[in-house]
Amino acid sequence: MTHVKDLLAHLRVIYNPLDSVSWNRLLLLIEGIGQKRAQDLVGKILETDRLLIREISKADYQDLFQLHSDPVVQKYTGEAPVKTLSEIIKGTQERTF
């Protein structure tokens, strides 16, 4: 049963990089990493000096709209630029963009 939970932890981290419980489980699989070190590493995985991984909030909608409506930026993503803020809101709720 433990191996199934480990596999699920891998899948959960892929689906949701903010899943600190799954990150903790995965880090504990590495020889030499204990509970304290795993907790420290999870904090570093989710936040560095240059990057913060967190849930998207309503305060992010306008910035996301500017990014995803820019044809130059979208040229590199392979997706069409969004035309309305409501597309951003829908996309964040469905994770479609």
mmCIF file of N, CA, C and O in Angstrom:
data_model
loop_
_atom_site.group_PDB
_atom_site.id
_atom_site.type_symbol
_atom_site.label_atom_id
_atom_site.label_comp_id
_atom_site.label_asym_id
_atom_site.label_seq_id
_atom_site.Cartn_x
_atom_site.Cartn_y
_atom_site.Cartn_z
ATOM 1 N N MET A 1 0.824 -1.199 0.000
ATOM 2 C CA MET A 1 0.000 0.000 0.000
ATOM 3 C C MET A 1 0.866 1.261 0.000
ATOM 4 O O MET A 1 0.492 2.261 -0.588
ATOM 5 N N THR A 2 2.029 1.195 0.635
ATOM 6 C CA THR A 2 2.914 2.357 0.692
ATOM 7 C C THR A 2 3.343 2.793 -0.700
ATOM 8 O O THR A 2 3.378 3.984 -1.005
ATOM 9 N N HIS A 3 3.650 1.833 -1.576
ATOM 10 C CA HIS A 3 4.089 2.179 -2.931
ATOM 11 C C HIS A 3 2.976 2.869 -3.718
ATOM 12 O O HIS A 3 3.246 3.767 -4.514
ATOM 13 N N VAL A 4 1.753 2.476 -3.489
ATOM 14 C CA VAL A 4 0.616 3.120 -4.160
ATOM 15 C C VAL A 4 0.516 4.573 -3.694
ATOM 16 O O VAL A 4 0.328 5.485 -4.501
ATOM 17 N N LYS A 5 0.679 4.800 -2.401
ATOM 18 C CA LYS A 5 0.622 6.165 -1.875
ATOM 19 C C LYS A 5 1.776 7.000 -2.420
ATOM 20 O O LYS A 5 1.606 8.188 -2.703
ATOM 21 N N ASP A 6 2.944 6.388 -2.589
ATOM 22 C CA ASP A 6 4.083 7.104 -3.156
ATOM 23 C C ASP A 6 3.804 7.487 -4.610
ATOM 24 O O ASP A 6 4.091 8.594 -5.038
ATOM 25 N N LEU A 7 3.244 6.558 -5.369
ATOM 26 C CA LEU A 7 2.892 6.834 -6.756
ATOM 27 C C LEU A 7 1.856 7.961 -6.829
ATOM 28 O O LEU A 7 1.971 8.887 -7.634
ATOM 29 N N LEU A 8 0.861 7.894 -5.969
ATOM 30 C CA LEU A 8 -0.157 8.947 -5.934
ATOM 31 C C LEU A 8 0.454 10.301 -5.574
ATOM 32 O O LEU A 8 0.048 11.330 -6.107
ATOM 33 N N ALA A 9 1.431 10.288 -4.691
ATOM 34 C CA ALA A 9 2.098 11.543 -4.328
ATOM 35 C C ALA A 9 2.794 12.145 -5.544
ATOM 36 O O ALA A 9 2.738 13.355 -5.760
ATOM 37 N N HIS A 10 3.442 11.305 -6.355
ATOM 38 C CA HIS A 10 4.072 11.798 -7.584
ATOM 39 C C HIS A 10 3.028 12.444 -8.499
ATOM 40 O O HIS A 10 3.234 13.537 -9.026
ATOM 41 N N LEU A 11 1.935 11.766 -8.693
ATOM 42 C CA LEU A 11 0.886 12.274 -9.577
ATOM 43 C C LEU A 11 0.262 13.555 -9.035
ATOM 44 O O LEU A 11 -0.039 14.480 -9.797
ATOM 45 N N ARG A 12 0.095 13.601 -7.719
ATOM 46 C CA ARG A 12 -0.516 14.791 -7.120
ATOM 47 C C ARG A 12 0.388 16.013 -7.258
ATOM 48 O O ARG A 12 -0.088 17.118 -7.488
ATOM 49 N N VAL A 13 1.699 15.819 -7.150
ATOM 50 C CA VAL A 13 2.630 16.937 -7.305
ATOM 51 C C VAL A 13 2.634 17.426 -8.751
ATOM 52 O O VAL A 13 2.723 18.621 -9.013
ATOM 53 N N ILE A 14 2.507 16.507 -9.698
ATOM 54 C CA ILE A 14 2.434 16.911 -11.103
ATOM 55 C C ILE A 14 1.169 17.719 -11.342
ATOM 56 O O ILE A 14 1.192 18.756 -11.991
ATOM 57 N N TYR A 15 0.060 17.250 -10.801
ATOM 58 C CA TYR A 15 -1.218 17.934 -10.990
ATOM 59 C C TYR A 15 -1.274 19.247 -10.216
ATOM 60 O O TYR A 15 -1.786 20.249 -10.696
ATOM 61 N N ASN A 16 -0.746 19.235 -8.997
ATOM 62 C CA ASN A 16 -0.814 20.413 -8.137
ATOM 63 C C ASN A 16 0.538 20.629 -7.453
ATOM 64 O O ASN A 16 0.794 20.062 -6.389
ATOM 65 N N PRO A 17 1.407 21.450 -8.052
ATOM 66 C CA PRO A 17 2.720 21.686 -7.456
ATOM 67 C C PRO A 17 2.674 22.326 -6.069
ATOM 68 O O PRO A 17 3.684 22.392 -5.398
ATOM 69 N N LEU A 18 1.512 22.767 -5.624
ATOM 70 C CA LEU A 18 1.376 23.367 -4.299
ATOM 71 C C LEU A 18 1.062 22.348 -3.211
ATOM 72 O O LEU A 18 0.918 22.707 -2.048
ATOM 73 N N ASP A 19 0.956 21.086 -3.564
ATOM 74 C CA ASP A 19 0.585 20.044 -2.613
ATOM 75 C C ASP A 19 1.777 19.714 -1.710
ATOM 76 O O ASP A 19 2.577 18.831 -1.989
ATOM 77 N N SER A 20 1.874 20.452 -0.622
ATOM 78 C CA SER A 20 3.032 20.300 0.269
ATOM 79 C C SER A 20 3.061 18.936 0.956
ATOM 80 O O SER A 20 4.139 18.411 1.249
ATOM 81 N N VAL A 21 1.915 18.338 1.195
ATOM 82 C CA VAL A 21 1.871 17.006 1.823
ATOM 83 C C VAL A 21 2.517 15.978 0.893
ATOM 84 O O VAL A 21 3.332 15.148 1.326
ATOM 85 N N SER A 22 2.181 16.052 -0.395
ATOM 86 C CA SER A 22 2.771 15.111 -1.346
ATOM 87 C C SER A 22 4.256 15.383 -1.542
ATOM 88 O O SER A 22 5.054 14.442 -1.651
ATOM 89 N N TRP A 23 4.648 16.656 -1.592
ATOM 90 C CA TRP A 23 6.066 16.976 -1.684
ATOM 91 C C TRP A 23 6.812 16.371 -0.494
ATOM 92 O O TRP A 23 7.885 15.784 -0.656
ATOM 93 N N ASN A 24 6.255 16.531 0.687
ATOM 94 C CA ASN A 24 6.886 16.000 1.888
ATOM 95 C C ASN A 24 7.061 14.487 1.779
ATOM 96 O O ASN A 24 8.131 13.948 2.078
ATOM 97 N N ARG A 25 6.026 13.790 1.340
ATOM 98 C CA ARG A 25 6.092 12.331 1.193
ATOM 99 C C ARG A 25 7.195 11.930 0.204
ATOM 100 O O ARG A 25 7.958 11.003 0.445
ATOM 101 N N LEU A 26 7.270 12.643 -0.915
ATOM 102 C CA LEU A 26 8.280 12.318 -1.924
ATOM 103 C C LEU A 26 9.693 12.567 -1.415
ATOM 104 O O LEU A 26 10.603 11.773 -1.651
ATOM 105 N N LEU A 27 9.870 13.670 -0.717
ATOM 106 C CA LEU A 27 11.205 13.984 -0.200
ATOM 107 C C LEU A 27 11.663 12.964 0.842
ATOM 108 O O LEU A 27 12.851 12.642 0.913
ATOM 109 N N LEU A 28 10.735 12.447 1.619
ATOM 110 C CA LEU A 28 11.095 11.443 2.626
ATOM 111 C C LEU A 28 11.530 10.125 1.995
ATOM 112 O O LEU A 28 12.152 9.290 2.667
ATOM 113 N N LEU A 29 11.252 9.931 0.710
ATOM 114 C CA LEU A 29 11.710 8.729 0.008
ATOM 115 C C LEU A 29 13.207 8.772 -0.289
ATOM 116 O O LEU A 29 13.818 7.743 -0.549
ATOM 117 N N ILE A 30 13.779 9.964 -0.247
ATOM 118 C CA ILE A 30 15.196 10.129 -0.557
ATOM 119 C C ILE A 30 16.029 9.807 0.683
ATOM 120 O O ILE A 30 15.802 10.365 1.756
ATOM 121 N N GLU A 31 16.978 8.914 0.486
ATOM 122 C CA GLU A 31 17.833 8.489 1.605
ATOM 123 C C GLU A 31 18.579 9.695 2.176
ATOM 124 O O GLU A 31 19.113 10.518 1.429
ATOM 125 N N GLY A 32 18.575 9.816 3.483
ATOM 126 C CA GLY A 32 19.276 10.905 4.151
ATOM 127 C C GLY A 32 18.417 12.130 4.427
ATOM 128 O O GLY A 32 18.880 13.077 5.053
ATOM 129 N N ILE A 33 17.186 12.127 3.965
ATOM 130 C CA ILE A 33 16.293 13.257 4.237
ATOM 131 C C ILE A 33 15.273 12.832 5.285
ATOM 132 O O ILE A 33 14.516 11.890 5.079
ATOM 133 N N GLY A 34 15.305 13.548 6.405
ATOM 134 C CA GLY A 34 14.356 13.281 7.472
ATOM 135 C C GLY A 34 13.213 14.282 7.433
ATOM 136 O O GLY A 34 13.127 15.128 6.538
ATOM 137 N N GLN A 35 12.359 14.200 8.439
ATOM 138 C CA GLN A 35 11.168 15.043 8.487
ATOM 139 C C GLN A 35 11.509 16.531 8.491
ATOM 140 O O GLN A 35 10.926 17.309 7.744
ATOM 141 N N LYS A 36 12.467 16.940 9.306
ATOM 142 C CA LYS A 36 12.831 18.358 9.411
ATOM 143 C C LYS A 36 13.379 18.866 8.088
ATOM 144 O O LYS A 36 12.988 19.931 7.609
ATOM 145 N N ARG A 37 14.289 18.107 7.501
ATOM 146 C CA ARG A 37 14.884 18.529 6.222
ATOM 147 C C ARG A 37 13.816 18.573 5.122
ATOM 148 O O ARG A 37 13.800 19.484 4.292
ATOM 149 N N ALA A 38 12.914 17.617 5.117
ATOM 150 C CA ALA A 38 11.845 17.593 4.126
ATOM 151 C C ALA A 38 10.977 18.851 4.243
ATOM 152 O O ALA A 38 10.642 19.477 3.235
ATOM 153 N N GLN A 39 10.644 19.231 5.469
ATOM 154 C CA GLN A 39 9.837 20.434 5.670
ATOM 155 C C GLN A 39 10.570 21.680 5.186
ATOM 156 O O GLN A 39 9.976 22.547 4.555
ATOM 157 N N ASP A 40 11.873 21.749 5.465
ATOM 158 C CA ASP A 40 12.667 22.883 4.999
ATOM 159 C C ASP A 40 12.692 22.933 3.473
ATOM 160 O O ASP A 40 12.554 24.003 2.872
ATOM 161 N N LEU A 41 12.873 21.785 2.853
ATOM 162 C CA LEU A 41 12.931 21.724 1.395
ATOM 163 C C LEU A 41 11.591 22.084 0.751
ATOM 164 O O LEU A 41 11.559 22.754 -0.280
ATOM 165 N N VAL A 42 10.491 21.648 1.350
ATOM 166 C CA VAL A 42 9.174 21.990 0.801
ATOM 167 C C VAL A 42 9.016 23.500 0.774
ATOM 168 O O VAL A 42 8.542 24.070 -0.208
ATOM 169 N N GLY A 43 9.441 24.169 1.831
ATOM 170 C CA GLY A 43 9.383 25.624 1.869
ATOM 171 C C GLY A 43 10.208 26.250 0.762
ATOM 172 O O GLY A 43 9.798 27.224 0.128
ATOM 173 N N LYS A 44 11.360 25.665 0.460
ATOM 174 C CA LYS A 44 12.220 26.196 -0.599
ATOM 175 C C LYS A 44 11.684 25.864 -1.981
ATOM 176 O O LYS A 44 11.918 26.608 -2.937
ATOM 177 N N ILE A 45 10.995 24.758 -2.115
ATOM 178 C CA ILE A 45 10.413 24.389 -3.407
ATOM 179 C C ILE A 45 9.310 25.372 -3.775
ATOM 180 O O ILE A 45 9.186 25.786 -4.920
ATOM 181 N N LEU A 46 8.511 25.755 -2.808
ATOM 182 C CA LEU A 46 7.364 26.608 -3.079
ATOM 183 C C LEU A 46 7.691 28.094 -3.088
ATOM 184 O O LEU A 46 6.930 28.892 -3.611
ATOM 185 N N GLU A 47 8.855 28.483 -2.505
ATOM 186 C CA GLU A 47 9.201 29.897 -2.488
ATOM 187 C C GLU A 47 10.712 30.067 -2.479
ATOM 188 O O GLU A 47 11.405 29.476 -1.657
ATOM 189 N N THR A 48 11.215 30.852 -3.437
ATOM 190 C CA THR A 48 12.629 31.217 -3.483
ATOM 191 C C THR A 48 12.712 32.731 -3.547
ATOM 192 O O THR A 48 11.692 33.419 -3.533
ATOM 193 N N ASP A 49 13.926 33.263 -3.664
ATOM 194 C CA ASP A 49 14.083 34.717 -3.780
ATOM 195 C C ASP A 49 13.442 35.253 -5.052
ATOM 196 O O ASP A 49 12.998 36.390 -5.099
ATOM 197 N N ARG A 50 13.399 34.425 -6.099
ATOM 198 C CA ARG A 50 12.894 34.898 -7.392
ATOM 199 C C ARG A 50 11.573 34.277 -7.802
ATOM 200 O O ARG A 50 10.998 34.663 -8.806
ATOM 201 N N LEU A 51 11.077 33.307 -7.053
ATOM 202 C CA LEU A 51 9.878 32.595 -7.474
ATOM 203 C C LEU A 51 9.022 32.232 -6.268
ATOM 204 O O LEU A 51 9.529 31.781 -5.253
ATOM 205 N N LEU A 52 7.727 32.411 -6.424
ATOM 206 C CA LEU A 52 6.768 31.997 -5.406
ATOM 207 C C LEU A 52 5.673 31.220 -6.115
ATOM 208 O O LEU A 52 4.999 31.758 -6.991
ATOM 209 N N ILE A 53 5.537 29.958 -5.784
ATOM 210 C CA ILE A 53 4.466 29.147 -6.351
ATOM 211 C C ILE A 53 3.301 29.211 -5.373
ATOM 212 O O ILE A 53 3.438 28.856 -4.213
ATOM 213 N N ARG A 54 2.179 29.700 -5.857
ATOM 214 C CA ARG A 54 0.999 29.833 -5.012
ATOM 215 C C ARG A 54 -0.245 29.736 -5.872
ATOM 216 O O ARG A 54 -0.174 29.760 -7.096
ATOM 217 N N GLU A 55 -1.366 29.661 -5.232
ATOM 218 C CA GLU A 55 -2.633 29.631 -5.945
ATOM 219 C C GLU A 55 -2.867 30.979 -6.622
ATOM 220 O O GLU A 55 -2.461 32.029 -6.112
ATOM 221 N N ILE A 56 -3.520 30.955 -7.764
ATOM 222 C CA ILE A 56 -3.895 32.187 -8.450
ATOM 223 C C ILE A 56 -5.048 32.821 -7.680
ATOM 224 O O ILE A 56 -5.985 32.140 -7.278
ATOM 225 N N SER A 57 -4.965 34.141 -7.493
ATOM 226 C CA SER A 57 -6.036 34.848 -6.790
ATOM 227 C C SER A 57 -6.686 35.858 -7.736
ATOM 228 O O SER A 57 -6.177 36.136 -8.826
ATOM 229 N N LYS A 58 -7.786 36.419 -7.295
ATOM 230 C CA LYS A 58 -8.493 37.427 -8.094
ATOM 231 C C LYS A 58 -7.599 38.623 -8.398
ATOM 232 O O LYS A 58 -7.732 39.256 -9.440
ATOM 233 N N ALA A 59 -6.678 38.909 -7.504
ATOM 234 C CA ALA A 59 -5.754 40.030 -7.707
ATOM 235 C C ALA A 59 -4.830 39.793 -8.904
ATOM 236 O O ALA A 59 -4.251 40.746 -9.430
ATOM 237 N N ASP A 60 -4.710 38.562 -9.352
ATOM 238 C CA ASP A 60 -3.835 38.220 -10.475
ATOM 239 C C ASP A 60 -4.524 38.333 -11.830
ATOM 240 O O ASP A 60 -3.860 38.283 -12.867
ATOM 241 N N TYR A 61 -5.834 38.452 -11.858
ATOM 242 C CA TYR A 61 -6.574 38.387 -13.116
ATOM 243 C C TYR A 61 -6.102 39.415 -14.147
ATOM 244 O O TYR A 61 -5.914 39.084 -15.311
ATOM 245 N N GLN A 62 -5.920 40.655 -13.732
ATOM 246 C CA GLN A 62 -5.533 41.697 -14.686
ATOM 247 C C GLN A 62 -4.147 41.411 -15.267
ATOM 248 O O GLN A 62 -3.939 41.550 -16.470
ATOM 249 N N ASP A 63 -3.204 41.022 -14.427
ATOM 250 C CA ASP A 63 -1.861 40.688 -14.925
ATOM 251 C C ASP A 63 -1.904 39.492 -15.874
ATOM 252 O O ASP A 63 -1.221 39.480 -16.901
ATOM 253 N N LEU A 64 -2.691 38.492 -15.525
ATOM 254 C CA LEU A 64 -2.832 37.328 -16.402
ATOM 255 C C LEU A 64 -3.468 37.717 -17.734
ATOM 256 O O LEU A 64 -3.074 37.210 -18.792
ATOM 257 N N PHE A 65 -4.429 38.619 -17.666
ATOM 258 C CA PHE A 65 -5.069 39.081 -18.896
ATOM 259 C C PHE A 65 -4.044 39.767 -19.799
ATOM 260 O O PHE A 65 -3.982 39.500 -21.004
ATOM 261 N N GLN A 66 -3.230 40.654 -19.226
ATOM 262 C CA GLN A 66 -2.212 41.340 -20.021
ATOM 263 C C GLN A 66 -1.264 40.336 -20.671
ATOM 264 O O GLN A 66 -0.911 40.475 -21.841
ATOM 265 N N LEU A 67 -0.864 39.341 -19.946
ATOM 266 C CA LEU A 67 0.053 38.327 -20.457
ATOM 267 C C LEU A 67 -0.596 37.489 -21.553
ATOM 268 O O LEU A 67 -0.045 37.324 -22.643
ATOM 269 N N HIS A 68 -1.787 36.967 -21.269
ATOM 270 C CA HIS A 68 -2.441 36.035 -22.192
ATOM 271 C C HIS A 68 -3.162 36.718 -23.349
ATOM 272 O O HIS A 68 -3.609 36.045 -24.276
ATOM 273 N N SER A 69 -3.279 38.047 -23.323
ATOM 274 C CA SER A 69 -3.897 38.757 -24.446
ATOM 275 C C SER A 69 -2.846 39.331 -25.394
ATOM 276 O O SER A 69 -3.189 39.833 -26.459
ATOM 277 N N ASP A 70 -1.596 39.238 -25.032
ATOM 278 C CA ASP A 70 -0.502 39.778 -25.848
ATOM 279 C C ASP A 70 -0.154 38.792 -26.965
ATOM 280 O O ASP A 70 0.333 37.693 -26.699
ATOM 281 N N PRO A 71 -0.388 39.171 -28.229
ATOM 282 C CA PRO A 71 -0.115 38.252 -29.340
ATOM 283 C C PRO A 71 1.356 37.832 -29.434
ATOM 284 O O PRO A 71 1.654 36.712 -29.841
ATOM 285 N N VAL A 72 2.260 38.721 -29.045
ATOM 286 C CA VAL A 72 3.689 38.377 -29.094
ATOM 287 C C VAL A 72 4.004 37.268 -28.097
ATOM 288 O O VAL A 72 4.698 36.307 -28.410
ATOM 289 N N VAL A 73 3.468 37.379 -26.899
ATOM 290 C CA VAL A 73 3.677 36.346 -25.882
ATOM 291 C C VAL A 73 3.013 35.037 -26.313
ATOM 292 O O VAL A 73 3.609 33.967 -26.252
ATOM 293 N N GLN A 74 1.784 35.139 -26.767
ATOM 294 C CA GLN A 74 1.025 33.938 -27.118
ATOM 295 C C GLN A 74 1.603 33.221 -28.339
ATOM 296 O O GLN A 74 1.379 32.032 -28.520
ATOM 297 N N LYS A 75 2.375 33.937 -29.145
ATOM 298 C CA LYS A 75 3.044 33.310 -30.288
ATOM 299 C C LYS A 75 3.932 32.155 -29.808
ATOM 300 O O LYS A 75 4.059 31.132 -30.467
ATOM 301 N N TYR A 76 4.504 32.302 -28.626
ATOM 302 C CA TYR A 76 5.414 31.296 -28.093
ATOM 303 C C TYR A 76 4.710 30.207 -27.287
ATOM 304 O O TYR A 76 5.305 29.204 -26.956
ATOM 305 N N THR A 77 3.457 30.416 -26.945
ATOM 306 C CA THR A 77 2.711 29.392 -26.210
ATOM 307 C C THR A 77 1.942 28.479 -27.144
ATOM 308 O O THR A 77 1.522 27.402 -26.752
ATOM 309 N N GLY A 78 1.715 28.953 -28.369
ATOM 310 C CA GLY A 78 0.952 28.158 -29.324
ATOM 311 C C GLY A 78 -0.552 28.283 -29.151
ATOM 312 O O GLY A 78 -1.314 27.563 -29.780
ATOM 313 N N GLU A 79 -0.985 29.192 -28.294
ATOM 314 C CA GLU A 79 -2.415 29.393 -28.060
ATOM 315 C C GLU A 79 -2.839 30.774 -28.537
ATOM 316 O O GLU A 79 -2.042 31.702 -28.567
ATOM 317 N N ALA A 80 -4.086 30.898 -28.894
ATOM 318 C CA ALA A 80 -4.619 32.190 -29.328
ATOM 319 C C ALA A 80 -4.716 33.136 -28.131
ATOM 320 O O ALA A 80 -5.001 32.698 -27.016
ATOM 321 N N PRO A 81 -4.480 34.421 -28.371
ATOM 322 C CA PRO A 81 -4.642 35.383 -27.275
ATOM 323 C C PRO A 81 -6.093 35.431 -26.792
ATOM 324 O O PRO A 81 -7.011 35.272 -27.581
ATOM 325 N N VAL A 82 -6.256 35.629 -25.490
ATOM 326 C CA VAL A 82 -7.608 35.782 -24.952
ATOM 327 C C VAL A 82 -8.094 37.184 -25.284
ATOM 328 O O VAL A 82 -7.296 38.105 -25.490
ATOM 329 N N LYS A 83 -9.399 37.335 -25.363
ATOM 330 C CA LYS A 83 -9.964 38.629 -25.742
ATOM 331 C C LYS A 83 -10.657 39.338 -24.581
ATOM 332 O O LYS A 83 -10.838 40.547 -24.625
ATOM 333 N N THR A 84 -11.046 38.597 -23.549
ATOM 334 C CA THR A 84 -11.779 39.205 -22.433
ATOM 335 C C THR A 84 -11.233 38.711 -21.099
ATOM 336 O O THR A 84 -10.653 37.620 -21.012
ATOM 337 N N LEU A 85 -11.455 39.521 -20.094
ATOM 338 C CA LEU A 85 -11.066 39.143 -18.737
ATOM 339 C C LEU A 85 -11.845 37.918 -18.273
ATOM 340 O O LEU A 85 -11.326 37.096 -17.520
ATOM 341 N N SER A 86 -13.070 37.763 -18.751
ATOM 342 C CA SER A 86 -13.870 36.599 -18.338
ATOM 343 C C SER A 86 -13.237 35.288 -18.809
ATOM 344 O O SER A 86 -13.385 34.257 -18.159
ATOM 345 N N GLU A 87 -12.504 35.322 -19.925
ATOM 346 C CA GLU A 87 -11.789 34.121 -20.368
ATOM 347 C C GLU A 87 -10.695 33.746 -19.367
ATOM 348 O O GLU A 87 -10.446 32.564 -19.129
ATOM 349 N N ILE A 88 -10.060 34.754 -18.805
ATOM 350 C CA ILE A 88 -9.029 34.508 -17.789
ATOM 351 C C ILE A 88 -9.660 33.906 -16.543
ATOM 352 O O ILE A 88 -9.164 32.923 -15.992
ATOM 353 N N ILE A 89 -10.755 34.486 -16.106
ATOM 354 C CA ILE A 89 -11.435 33.980 -14.906
ATOM 355 C C ILE A 89 -11.868 32.540 -15.121
ATOM 356 O O ILE A 89 -11.616 31.672 -14.282
ATOM 357 N N LYS A 90 -12.474 32.264 -16.246
ATOM 358 C CA LYS A 90 -12.895 30.897 -16.564
ATOM 359 C C LYS A 90 -11.680 29.967 -16.642
ATOM 360 O O LYS A 90 -11.704 28.855 -16.137
ATOM 361 N N GLY A 91 -10.614 30.432 -17.274
ATOM 362 C CA GLY A 91 -9.404 29.617 -17.410
ATOM 363 C C GLY A 91 -8.763 29.277 -16.082
ATOM 364 O O GLY A 91 -8.260 28.174 -15.886
ATOM 365 N N THR A 92 -8.777 30.228 -15.135
ATOM 366 C CA THR A 92 -8.184 29.943 -13.830
ATOM 367 C C THR A 92 -9.037 28.956 -13.041
ATOM 368 O O THR A 92 -8.515 28.156 -12.280
ATOM 369 N N GLN A 93 -10.330 29.012 -13.250
ATOM 370 C CA GLN A 93 -11.209 28.088 -12.544
ATOM 371 C C GLN A 93 -11.134 26.692 -13.150
ATOM 372 O O GLN A 93 -11.258 25.698 -12.444
ATOM 373 N N GLU A 94 -10.903 26.615 -14.459
ATOM 374 C CA GLU A 94 -10.850 25.322 -15.138
ATOM 375 C C GLU A 94 -9.420 24.900 -15.462
ATOM 376 O O GLU A 94 -9.216 23.791 -15.942
ATOM 377 N N ARG A 95 -8.469 25.790 -15.230
ATOM 378 C CA ARG A 95 -7.058 25.550 -15.596
ATOM 379 C C ARG A 95 -6.950 25.165 -17.063
ATOM 380 O O ARG A 95 -6.341 24.165 -17.414
ATOM 381 N N THR A 96 -7.536 25.986 -17.925
ATOM 382 C CA THR A 96 -7.559 25.665 -19.348
ATOM 383 C C THR A 96 -6.562 26.462 -20.167
ATOM 384 O O THR A 96 -6.433 26.218 -21.348
ATOM 385 N N PHE A 97 -5.906 27.451 -19.591
ATOM 386 C CA PHE A 97 -4.949 28.192 -20.428
ATOM 387 C C PHE A 97 -3.562 28.004 -19.899
ATOM 388 O O PHE A 97 -3.319 27.462 -18.880
#
